[in-house]
Coordinates of C-alpha atoms in Angstrom, one line a residue:
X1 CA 88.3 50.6 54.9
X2 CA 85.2 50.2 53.0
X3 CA 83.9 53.4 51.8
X4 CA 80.9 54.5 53.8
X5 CA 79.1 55.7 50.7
X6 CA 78.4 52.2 49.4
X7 CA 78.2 50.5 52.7
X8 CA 75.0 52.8 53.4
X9 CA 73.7 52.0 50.5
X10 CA 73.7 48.2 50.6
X11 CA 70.3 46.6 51.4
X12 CA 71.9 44.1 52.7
X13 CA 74.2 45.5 55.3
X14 CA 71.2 47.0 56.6
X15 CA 69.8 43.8 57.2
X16 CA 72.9 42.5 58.9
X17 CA 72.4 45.2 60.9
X18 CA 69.3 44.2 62.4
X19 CA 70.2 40.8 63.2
X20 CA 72.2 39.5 66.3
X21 CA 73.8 36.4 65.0
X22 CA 76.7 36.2 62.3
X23 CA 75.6 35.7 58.8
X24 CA 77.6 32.6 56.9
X25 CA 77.8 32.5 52.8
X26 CA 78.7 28.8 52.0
X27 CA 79.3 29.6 47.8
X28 CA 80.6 32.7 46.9
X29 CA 82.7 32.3 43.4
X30 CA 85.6 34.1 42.5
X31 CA 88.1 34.5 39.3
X32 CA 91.8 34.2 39.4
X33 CA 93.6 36.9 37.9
X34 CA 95.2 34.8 34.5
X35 CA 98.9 36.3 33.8
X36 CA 99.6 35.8 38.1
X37 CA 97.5 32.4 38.2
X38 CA 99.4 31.0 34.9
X39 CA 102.7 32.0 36.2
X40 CA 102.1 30.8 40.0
X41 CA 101.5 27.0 37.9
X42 CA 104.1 27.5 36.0
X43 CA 106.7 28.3 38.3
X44 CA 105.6 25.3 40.5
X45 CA 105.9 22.9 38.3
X46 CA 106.8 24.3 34.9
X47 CA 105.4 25.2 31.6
X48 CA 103.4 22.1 30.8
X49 CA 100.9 22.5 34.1
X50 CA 100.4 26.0 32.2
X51 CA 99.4 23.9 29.2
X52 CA 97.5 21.3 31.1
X53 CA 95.4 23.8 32.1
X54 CA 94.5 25.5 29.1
X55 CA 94.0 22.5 27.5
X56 CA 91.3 21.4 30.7
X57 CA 89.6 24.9 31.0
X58 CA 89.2 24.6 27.1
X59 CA 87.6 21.4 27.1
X60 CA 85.4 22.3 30.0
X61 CA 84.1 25.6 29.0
X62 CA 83.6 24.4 25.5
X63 CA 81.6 21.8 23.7
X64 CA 83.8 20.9 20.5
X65 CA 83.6 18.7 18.0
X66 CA 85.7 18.1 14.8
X67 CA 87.6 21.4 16.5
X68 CA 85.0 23.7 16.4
X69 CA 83.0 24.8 19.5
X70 CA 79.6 25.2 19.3
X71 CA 79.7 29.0 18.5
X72 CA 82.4 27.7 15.2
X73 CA 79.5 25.7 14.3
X74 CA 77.0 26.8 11.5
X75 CA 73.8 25.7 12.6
X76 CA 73.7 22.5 10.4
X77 CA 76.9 21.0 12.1
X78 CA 75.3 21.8 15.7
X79 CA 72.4 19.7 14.3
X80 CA 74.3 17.1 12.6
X81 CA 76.5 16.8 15.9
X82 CA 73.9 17.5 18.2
X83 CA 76.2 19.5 19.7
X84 CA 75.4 20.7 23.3
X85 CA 74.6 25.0 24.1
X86 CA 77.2 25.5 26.9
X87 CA 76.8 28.2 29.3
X88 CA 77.4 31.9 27.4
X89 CA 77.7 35.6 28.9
X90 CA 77.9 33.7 32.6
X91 CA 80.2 36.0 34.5
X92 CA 79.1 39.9 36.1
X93 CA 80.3 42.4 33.6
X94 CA 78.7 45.6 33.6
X95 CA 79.1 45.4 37.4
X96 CA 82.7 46.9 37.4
X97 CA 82.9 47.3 41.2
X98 CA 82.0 43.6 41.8
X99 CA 83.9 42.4 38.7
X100 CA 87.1 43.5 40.3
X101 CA 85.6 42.0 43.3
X102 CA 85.9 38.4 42.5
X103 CA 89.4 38.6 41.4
X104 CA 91.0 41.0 44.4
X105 CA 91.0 39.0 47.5
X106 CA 91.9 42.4 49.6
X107 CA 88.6 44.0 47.8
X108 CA 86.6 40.9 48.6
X109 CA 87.7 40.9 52.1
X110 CA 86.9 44.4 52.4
X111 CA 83.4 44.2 51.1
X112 CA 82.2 41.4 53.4
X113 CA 80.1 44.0 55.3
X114 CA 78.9 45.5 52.1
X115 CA 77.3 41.8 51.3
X116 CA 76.1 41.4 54.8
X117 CA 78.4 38.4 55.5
X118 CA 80.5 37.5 58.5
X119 CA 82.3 35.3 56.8
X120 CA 82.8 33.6 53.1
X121 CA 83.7 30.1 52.1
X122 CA 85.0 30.6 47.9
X123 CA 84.6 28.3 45.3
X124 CA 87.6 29.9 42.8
X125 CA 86.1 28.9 38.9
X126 CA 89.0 27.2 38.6
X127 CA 88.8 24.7 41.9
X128 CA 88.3 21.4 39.7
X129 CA 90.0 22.4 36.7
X130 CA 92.6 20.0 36.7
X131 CA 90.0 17.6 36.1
X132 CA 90.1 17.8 32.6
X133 CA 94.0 17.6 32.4
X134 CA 95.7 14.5 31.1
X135 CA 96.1 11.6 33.9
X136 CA 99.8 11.9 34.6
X137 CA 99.5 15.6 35.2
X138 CA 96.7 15.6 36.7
X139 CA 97.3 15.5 40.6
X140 CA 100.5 18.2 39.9
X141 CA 98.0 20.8 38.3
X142 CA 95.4 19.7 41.3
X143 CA 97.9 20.6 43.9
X144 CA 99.3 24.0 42.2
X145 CA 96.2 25.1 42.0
X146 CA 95.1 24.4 45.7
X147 CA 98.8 25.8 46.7
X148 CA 97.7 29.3 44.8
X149 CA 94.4 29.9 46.2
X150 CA 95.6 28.9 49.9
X151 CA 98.8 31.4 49.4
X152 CA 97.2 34.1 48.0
X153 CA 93.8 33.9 50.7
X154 CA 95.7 33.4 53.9
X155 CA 95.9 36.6 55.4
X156 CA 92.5 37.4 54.9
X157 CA 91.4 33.8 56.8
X158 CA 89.2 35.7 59.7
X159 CA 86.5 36.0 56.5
X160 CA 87.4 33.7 53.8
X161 CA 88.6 30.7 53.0
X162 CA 89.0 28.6 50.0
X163 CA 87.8 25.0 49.1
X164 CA 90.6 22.7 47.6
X165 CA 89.7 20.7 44.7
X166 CA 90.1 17.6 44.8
X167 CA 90.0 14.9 41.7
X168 CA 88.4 12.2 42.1
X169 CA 89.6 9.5 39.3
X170 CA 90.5 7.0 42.0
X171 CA 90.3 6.6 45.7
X172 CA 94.2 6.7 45.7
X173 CA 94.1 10.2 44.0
X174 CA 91.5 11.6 45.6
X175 CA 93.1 10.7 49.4
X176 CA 96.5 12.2 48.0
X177 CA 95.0 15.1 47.0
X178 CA 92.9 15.5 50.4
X179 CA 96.0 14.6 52.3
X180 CA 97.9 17.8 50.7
X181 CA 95.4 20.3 50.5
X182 CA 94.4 19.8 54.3
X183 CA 98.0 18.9 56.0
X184 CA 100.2 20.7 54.4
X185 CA 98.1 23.4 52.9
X186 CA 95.7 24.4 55.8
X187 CA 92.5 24.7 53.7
X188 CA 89.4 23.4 55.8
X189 CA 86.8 22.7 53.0
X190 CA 87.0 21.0 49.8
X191 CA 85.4 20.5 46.5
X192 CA 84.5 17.4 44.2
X193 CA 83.0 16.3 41.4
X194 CA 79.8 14.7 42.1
X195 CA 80.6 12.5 39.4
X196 CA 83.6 11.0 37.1
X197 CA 82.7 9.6 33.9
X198 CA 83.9 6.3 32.9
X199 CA 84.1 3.8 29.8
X200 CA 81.6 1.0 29.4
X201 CA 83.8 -2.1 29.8
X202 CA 82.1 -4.0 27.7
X203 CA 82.6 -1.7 25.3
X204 CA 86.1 -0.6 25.3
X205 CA 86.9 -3.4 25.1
X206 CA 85.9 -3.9 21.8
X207 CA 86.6 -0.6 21.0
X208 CA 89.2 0.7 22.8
X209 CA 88.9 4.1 23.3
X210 CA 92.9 5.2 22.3
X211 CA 91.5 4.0 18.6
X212 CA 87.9 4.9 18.6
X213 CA 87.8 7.9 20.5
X214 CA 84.3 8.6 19.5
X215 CA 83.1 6.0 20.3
X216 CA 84.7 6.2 24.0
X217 CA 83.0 9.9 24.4
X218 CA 79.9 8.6 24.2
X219 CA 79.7 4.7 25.3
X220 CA 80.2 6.0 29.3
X221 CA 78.7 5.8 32.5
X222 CA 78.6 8.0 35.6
X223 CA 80.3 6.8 38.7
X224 CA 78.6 8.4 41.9
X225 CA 81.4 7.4 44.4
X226 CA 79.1 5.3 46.1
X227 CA 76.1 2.7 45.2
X228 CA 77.5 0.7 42.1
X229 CA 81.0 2.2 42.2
X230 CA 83.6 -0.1 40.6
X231 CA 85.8 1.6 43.1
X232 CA 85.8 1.4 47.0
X233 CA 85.7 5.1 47.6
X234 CA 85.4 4.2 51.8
X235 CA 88.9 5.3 52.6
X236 CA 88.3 8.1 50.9
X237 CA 85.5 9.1 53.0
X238 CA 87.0 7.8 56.2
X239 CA 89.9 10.3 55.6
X240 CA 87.6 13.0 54.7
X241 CA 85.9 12.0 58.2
X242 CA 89.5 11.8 60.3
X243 CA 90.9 14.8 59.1
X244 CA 87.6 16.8 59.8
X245 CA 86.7 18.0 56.6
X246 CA 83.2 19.3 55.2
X247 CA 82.6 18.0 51.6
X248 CA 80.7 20.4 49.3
X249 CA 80.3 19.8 45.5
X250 CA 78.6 21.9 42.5
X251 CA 77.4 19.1 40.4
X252 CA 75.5 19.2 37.5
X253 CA 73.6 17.8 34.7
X254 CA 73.7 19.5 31.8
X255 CA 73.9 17.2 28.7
X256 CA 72.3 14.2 30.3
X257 CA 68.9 12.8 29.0
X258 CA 66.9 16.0 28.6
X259 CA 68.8 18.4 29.4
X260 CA 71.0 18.1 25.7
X261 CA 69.6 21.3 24.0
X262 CA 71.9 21.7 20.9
X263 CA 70.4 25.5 20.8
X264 CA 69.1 26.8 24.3
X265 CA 71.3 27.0 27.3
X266 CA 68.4 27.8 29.6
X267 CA 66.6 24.8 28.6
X268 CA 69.7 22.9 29.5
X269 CA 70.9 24.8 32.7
X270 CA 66.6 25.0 34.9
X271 CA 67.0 22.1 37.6
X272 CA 70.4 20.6 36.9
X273 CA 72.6 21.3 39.5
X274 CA 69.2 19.8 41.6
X275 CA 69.2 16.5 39.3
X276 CA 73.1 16.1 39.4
X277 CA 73.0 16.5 43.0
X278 CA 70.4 14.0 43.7
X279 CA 72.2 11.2 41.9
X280 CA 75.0 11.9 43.5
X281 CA 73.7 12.2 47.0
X282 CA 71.3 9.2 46.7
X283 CA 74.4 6.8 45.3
X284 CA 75.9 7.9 48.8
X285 CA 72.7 7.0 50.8
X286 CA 72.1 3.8 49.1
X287 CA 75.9 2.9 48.6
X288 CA 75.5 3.0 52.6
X289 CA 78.1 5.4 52.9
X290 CA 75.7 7.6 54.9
X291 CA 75.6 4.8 57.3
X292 CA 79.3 3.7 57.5
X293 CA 80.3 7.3 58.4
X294 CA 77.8 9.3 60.4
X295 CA 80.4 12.0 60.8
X296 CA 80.5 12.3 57.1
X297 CA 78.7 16.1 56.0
X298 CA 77.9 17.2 52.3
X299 CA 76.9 20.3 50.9
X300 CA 75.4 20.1 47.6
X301 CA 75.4 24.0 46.3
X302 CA 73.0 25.9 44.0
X303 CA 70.5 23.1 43.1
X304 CA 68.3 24.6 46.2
X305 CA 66.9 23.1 48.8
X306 CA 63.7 21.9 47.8
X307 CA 64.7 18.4 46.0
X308 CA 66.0 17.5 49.4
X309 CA 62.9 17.5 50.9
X310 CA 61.3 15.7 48.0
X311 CA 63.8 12.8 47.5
X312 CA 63.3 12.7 51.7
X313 CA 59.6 11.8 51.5
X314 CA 59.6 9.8 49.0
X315 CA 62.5 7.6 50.3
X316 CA 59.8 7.2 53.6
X317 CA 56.9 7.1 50.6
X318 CA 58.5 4.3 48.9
X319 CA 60.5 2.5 52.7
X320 CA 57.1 2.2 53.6
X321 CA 56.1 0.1 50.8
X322 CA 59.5 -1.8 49.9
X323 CA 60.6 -2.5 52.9
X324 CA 61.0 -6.2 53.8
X325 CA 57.9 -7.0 56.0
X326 CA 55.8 -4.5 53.0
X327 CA 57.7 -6.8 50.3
X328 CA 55.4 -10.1 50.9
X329 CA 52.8 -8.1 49.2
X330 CA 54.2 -8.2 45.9
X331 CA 55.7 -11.9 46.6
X332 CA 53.9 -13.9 43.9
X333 CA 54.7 -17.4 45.9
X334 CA 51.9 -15.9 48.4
X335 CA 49.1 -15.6 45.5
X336 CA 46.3 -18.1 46.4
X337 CA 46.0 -20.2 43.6
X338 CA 42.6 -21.5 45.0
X339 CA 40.8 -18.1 45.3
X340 CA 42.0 -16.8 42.1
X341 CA 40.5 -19.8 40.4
X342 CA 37.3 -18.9 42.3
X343 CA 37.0 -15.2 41.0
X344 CA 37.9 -16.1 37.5
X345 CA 35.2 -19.0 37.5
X346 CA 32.9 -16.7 39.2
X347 CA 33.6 -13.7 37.0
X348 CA 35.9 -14.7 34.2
X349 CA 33.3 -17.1 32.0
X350 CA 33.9 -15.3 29.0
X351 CA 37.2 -14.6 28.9
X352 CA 38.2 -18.3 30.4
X353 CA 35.7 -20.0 28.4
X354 CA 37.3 -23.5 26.5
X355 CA 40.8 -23.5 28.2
X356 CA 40.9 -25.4 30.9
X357 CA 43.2 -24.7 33.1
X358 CA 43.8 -25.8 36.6
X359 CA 44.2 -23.2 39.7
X360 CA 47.8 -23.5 39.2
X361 CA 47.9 -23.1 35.5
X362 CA 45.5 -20.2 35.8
X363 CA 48.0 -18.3 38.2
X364 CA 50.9 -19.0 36.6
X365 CA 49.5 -17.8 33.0
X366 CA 47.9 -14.6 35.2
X367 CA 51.5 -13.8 36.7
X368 CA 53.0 -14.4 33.9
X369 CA 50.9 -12.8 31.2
X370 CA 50.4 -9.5 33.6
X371 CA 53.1 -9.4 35.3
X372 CA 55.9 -11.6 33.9
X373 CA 59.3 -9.0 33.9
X374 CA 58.2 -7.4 37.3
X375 CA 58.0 -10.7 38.9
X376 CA 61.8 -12.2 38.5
X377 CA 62.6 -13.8 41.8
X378 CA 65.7 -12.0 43.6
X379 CA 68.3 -13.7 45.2
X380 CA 69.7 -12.6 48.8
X381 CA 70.6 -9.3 49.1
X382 CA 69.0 -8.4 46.0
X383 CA 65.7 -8.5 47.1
X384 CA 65.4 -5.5 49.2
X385 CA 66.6 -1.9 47.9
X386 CA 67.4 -0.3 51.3
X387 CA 69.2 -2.9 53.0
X388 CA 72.8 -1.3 51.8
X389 CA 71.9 2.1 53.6
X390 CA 70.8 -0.1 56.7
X391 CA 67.1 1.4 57.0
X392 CA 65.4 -0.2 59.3
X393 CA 62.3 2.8 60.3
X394 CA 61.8 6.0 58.9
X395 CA 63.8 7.4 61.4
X396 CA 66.8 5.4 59.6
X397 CA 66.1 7.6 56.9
X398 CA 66.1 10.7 58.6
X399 CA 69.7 10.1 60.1
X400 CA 71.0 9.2 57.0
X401 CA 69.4 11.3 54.6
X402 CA 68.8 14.8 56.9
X403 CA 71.7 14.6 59.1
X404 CA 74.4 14.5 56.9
X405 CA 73.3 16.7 53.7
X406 CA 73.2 20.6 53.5
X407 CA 71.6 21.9 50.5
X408 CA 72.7 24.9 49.1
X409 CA 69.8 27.6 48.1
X410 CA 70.2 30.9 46.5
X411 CA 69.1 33.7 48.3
X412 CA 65.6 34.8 45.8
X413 CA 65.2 30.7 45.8
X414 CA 61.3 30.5 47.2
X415 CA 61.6 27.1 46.7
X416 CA 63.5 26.9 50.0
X417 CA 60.2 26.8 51.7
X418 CA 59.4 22.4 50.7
X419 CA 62.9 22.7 53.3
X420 CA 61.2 24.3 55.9
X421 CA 58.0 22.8 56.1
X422 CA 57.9 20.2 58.9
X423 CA 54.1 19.7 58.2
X424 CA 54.6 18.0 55.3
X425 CA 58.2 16.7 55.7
X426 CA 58.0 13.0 57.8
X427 CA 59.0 12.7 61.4
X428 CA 58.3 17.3 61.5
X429 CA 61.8 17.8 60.0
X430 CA 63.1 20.5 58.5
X431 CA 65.6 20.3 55.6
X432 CA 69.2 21.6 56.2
X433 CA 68.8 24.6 53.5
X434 CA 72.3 26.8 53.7
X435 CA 72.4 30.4 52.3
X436 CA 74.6 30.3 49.3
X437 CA 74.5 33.6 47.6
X438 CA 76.2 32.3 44.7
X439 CA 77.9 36.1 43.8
X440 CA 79.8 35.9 41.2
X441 CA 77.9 34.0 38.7
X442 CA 75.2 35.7 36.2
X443 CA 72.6 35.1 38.4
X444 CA 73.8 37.9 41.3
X445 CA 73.9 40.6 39.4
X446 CA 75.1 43.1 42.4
X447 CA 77.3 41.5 45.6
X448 CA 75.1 43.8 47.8
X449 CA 71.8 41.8 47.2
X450 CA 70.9 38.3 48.1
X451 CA 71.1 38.7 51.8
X452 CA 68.3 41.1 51.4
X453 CA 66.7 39.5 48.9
X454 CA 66.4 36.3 51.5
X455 CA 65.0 38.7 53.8
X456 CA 62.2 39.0 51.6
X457 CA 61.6 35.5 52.1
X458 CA 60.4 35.9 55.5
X459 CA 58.6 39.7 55.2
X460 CA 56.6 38.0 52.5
X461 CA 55.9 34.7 54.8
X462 CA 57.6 32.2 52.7
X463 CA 59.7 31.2 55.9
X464 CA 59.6 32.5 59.3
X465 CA 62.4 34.3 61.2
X466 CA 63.7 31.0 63.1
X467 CA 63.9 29.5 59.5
X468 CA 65.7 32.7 58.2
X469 CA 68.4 32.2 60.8
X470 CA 68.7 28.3 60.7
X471 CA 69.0 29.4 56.9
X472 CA 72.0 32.0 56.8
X473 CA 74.0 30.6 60.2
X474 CA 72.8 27.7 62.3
X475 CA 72.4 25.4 59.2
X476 CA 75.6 26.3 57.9
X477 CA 77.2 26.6 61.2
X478 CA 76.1 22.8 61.9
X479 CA 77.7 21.9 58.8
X480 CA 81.5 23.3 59.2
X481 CA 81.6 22.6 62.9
X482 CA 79.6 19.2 63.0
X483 CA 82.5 17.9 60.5
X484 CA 85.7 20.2 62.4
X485 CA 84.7 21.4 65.8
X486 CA 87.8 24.1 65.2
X487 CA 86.4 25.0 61.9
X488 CA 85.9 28.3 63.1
X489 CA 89.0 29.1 65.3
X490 CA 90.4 32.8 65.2
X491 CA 87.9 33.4 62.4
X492 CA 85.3 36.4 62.6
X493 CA 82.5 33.6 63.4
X494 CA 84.0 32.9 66.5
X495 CA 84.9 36.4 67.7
X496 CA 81.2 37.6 66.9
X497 CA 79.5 34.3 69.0
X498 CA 82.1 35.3 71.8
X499 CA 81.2 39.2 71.8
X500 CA 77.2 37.5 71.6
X501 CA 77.3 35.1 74.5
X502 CA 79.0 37.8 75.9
X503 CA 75.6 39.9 76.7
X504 CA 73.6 37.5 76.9
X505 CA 73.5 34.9 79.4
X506 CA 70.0 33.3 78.5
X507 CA 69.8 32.7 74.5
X508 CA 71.7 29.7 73.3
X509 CA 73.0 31.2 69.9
X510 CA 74.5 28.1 68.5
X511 CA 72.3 24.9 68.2
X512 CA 73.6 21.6 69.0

């Protein structure tokens, strides 16, 4: 039983207190316990899964170059390397209580009501790890370490659940993986990569990256999964859509243009998980992935909720200017030859003076001298940008860019207001901002906190209560249930809505 001492001092249960709908987290991390993790892998599929991971977590965690991370580095050699600061000091420490929180599933269960939550969806640290691993272990490692974290969270399912990670190298893979972790495993919710990095054809092929390795870290691109994918990731997401299954992801930027620091993690860490998120979700929405599968809902976590909106208006900013009636305005076959000569004779003496030219010389040298490389005639489909996502008004966009994205906002995040501000959003939307404490990372320093601290939000006006709850249940709600109807089903969600509609006979808790 939780111990009453701390459960009356908790802000946050306090708050919970007060409010008569469920409270759901959608990102809480946790830490798997090494000596039973490394033996569960092991024992499922021997010694060199243990080594495949060791090798993964070490080459995620770590920048290295010329074996030596960045703290093996004298300051020279990160210079000479430009070697990349990588997170540091980014786990709770000095918190004992919530330290052995993160890594005792009983304790975390036990401590839901401390945190003010109803009920949990984790994001173990080691979800994608297999990632890293080498390609013909990588599935096996994938699949041990979503068998772990479903076997050792079951019995606490009426508040938490796990994501399974799942790799997404290939369409083939990922499906596999997807297939496991949902049909034989049980978990409801899983967790990609926004992103897999791949070589540059052109090239690897003329350095091929087994003998210039290198050369093959850095000549790469990012595949999104959807616009430009050299892969056909759709029966991928038609599975994810069959089987019912919300996708969330944690994707970052760190290391891209800008955000390559070699000496200040800070510098490298302010507004990437926002800009990682935002390529990923906008290769979906112009891939027309958005529109192929309307059932299809992503949660992009702890880049806030705030780019959402922005990317939303200016997708309706720039639909309104690019689309393909709004294109003839930039069509340099519709320039009037005749008028242009006009104004240049009329105002253009000087400048014209001694060359001659005829009205169809004169445009030709004006398009071409002003405008030449913005003027390249497209061909068929190329000519219009949205015409993949199939946006046809503004309220095109707002299906496919509202409906099926949840963006995940910390709970001190007063950014979260751009989300909830139908005034300035087109069409008097509001952007689907889901709490996501984020406990267990450097930034929650005590579990007890962010639901109060989100409470703040409203007492200080920065939302209003109807946002507050959209924010920590309906939002989230929407996006478990809108992708698995049953999401909920002999969970602590569904008991508390039952117990709710139970009194009440007049407020609809649950928004369609």
């Amino acid at each position: 039983m939780v111990e009453h001492s701390r459960l009356n001092n908790s802000r946050s249960a306090k708050i919970r207190a007060q409010l008569n709908y469920p409270v759901i987290d959608t990102d809480v991390h946790t830490n798997d316990f090494t000596p039973a993790f490394e033996d569960y892998i092991a024992n499922y599929g021997g010694s060199h899964l243990v080594d495949e991971l060791r090798k993964a977590e070490n080459s995620r965690l770590n920048s290295r170059i010329e074996g030596k991370d960045w703290y093996q580095q004298t300051p020279e050699e990160r210079q000479y390397y430009r070697t990349l600061r990588a997170p540091w000091w980014a786990r709770v420490t000095r918190n004992t209580l919530d330290l052995a929180t993160y890594t005792l599933p009983e304790l975390l269960h036990e401590r839901q009501a401390e945190q003010g939550s109803d009920y949990s969806v984790l994001f173990p640290n080691n979800a994608l790890a297999a990632g890293g691993a080498k390609p013909e272990h990588r599935q096996a490692l994938q699949k041990a370490i979503n068998h772990y974290h479903a076997d050792i969270y079951r019995k606490y399912s009426d508040r938490l659940t796990p994501v399974a990670g799942i790799t997404m190298t290939t369409p083939e893979e990922a499906i596999a993986d997807l297939e496991f972790a949902v049909n034989t495993l049980g978990l409801k919710v899983i967790n990609i990569p926004g992103g897999v990095r791949r070589p540059i054809k052109a090239i690897a092929d003329k350095y091929p990256p087994d003998q210039f390795p290198e050369i093959a870290k850095y000549a790469s691109y990012t595949d999104f999964f959807g616009l430009d994918s050299e892969y056909d990731y759709d029966p991928f997401w038609a599975k994810v859509v069959e089987l019912g299954v919300p996708v969330t992801t944690h994707y970052g930027s760190q290391g891209w243009t800008g955000r390559s620091s070699i000496s200040n993690y800070m510098n490298n860490h302010i507004g990437h998980f926002a800009d990682g998120s935002q390529a990923f979700a906008k290769a979906l929405f112009f891939g027309g992935v958005t529109r192929r599968f309307p059932k299809l809902r992503v949660a992009m976590l702890e880049g806030g909720a705030d780019w959402g909106a922005h990317v939303y208006i200016h997708l309706v900013d720039r639909y309104s200017k690019r689309n393909i009636k709004a294109l003839q305005n930039y069509n340099p076959a519709l320039t009037n030859s005749n008028e242009l000569y006009q104004l240049f004779e009329r105002f253009g003496g000087e400048i014209t003076k001694g060359y001659n030219l005829s009205p169809e010389e004169l445009t030709h040298t004006v398009l071409g001298a002003s405008f030449n490389r913005y003027s390249r005639d497209p061909v068929g489909s190329e000519l219009e940008d949205f015409a993949a996502a199939g946006i046809e008004s503004i309220e095109d966009i707002r299906d496919l860019w509202v409906n099926p994205f949840f963006f995940g906002s910390e709970s001190d995040d007063r950014t979260i207001a751009a989300a909830f501000n139908d005034k300035a959003n087109p069409l008097g939307v509001k952007i689907n901002a889901i709490y996501s404490s984020d406990v267990g990372h450097w930034d929650v320093p005590d579990i007890t906190l962010p639901l109060a601290e989100s409470w703040e939000l409203v007492e200080e006006g920065v939302i209003s209560e109807a946002d507050f709850r959209a924010y920590v249940f309906e939002n989230p709600y929407r996006l478990y249930t809108e992708a698995n109807p049953d999401f909920f089903k002999g969970t602590a969600i569904e008991s508390k809505l039952s117990n709710i509609e139970a009194k009440s006979n007049t407020e609809n808790f649950v928004t369609a």
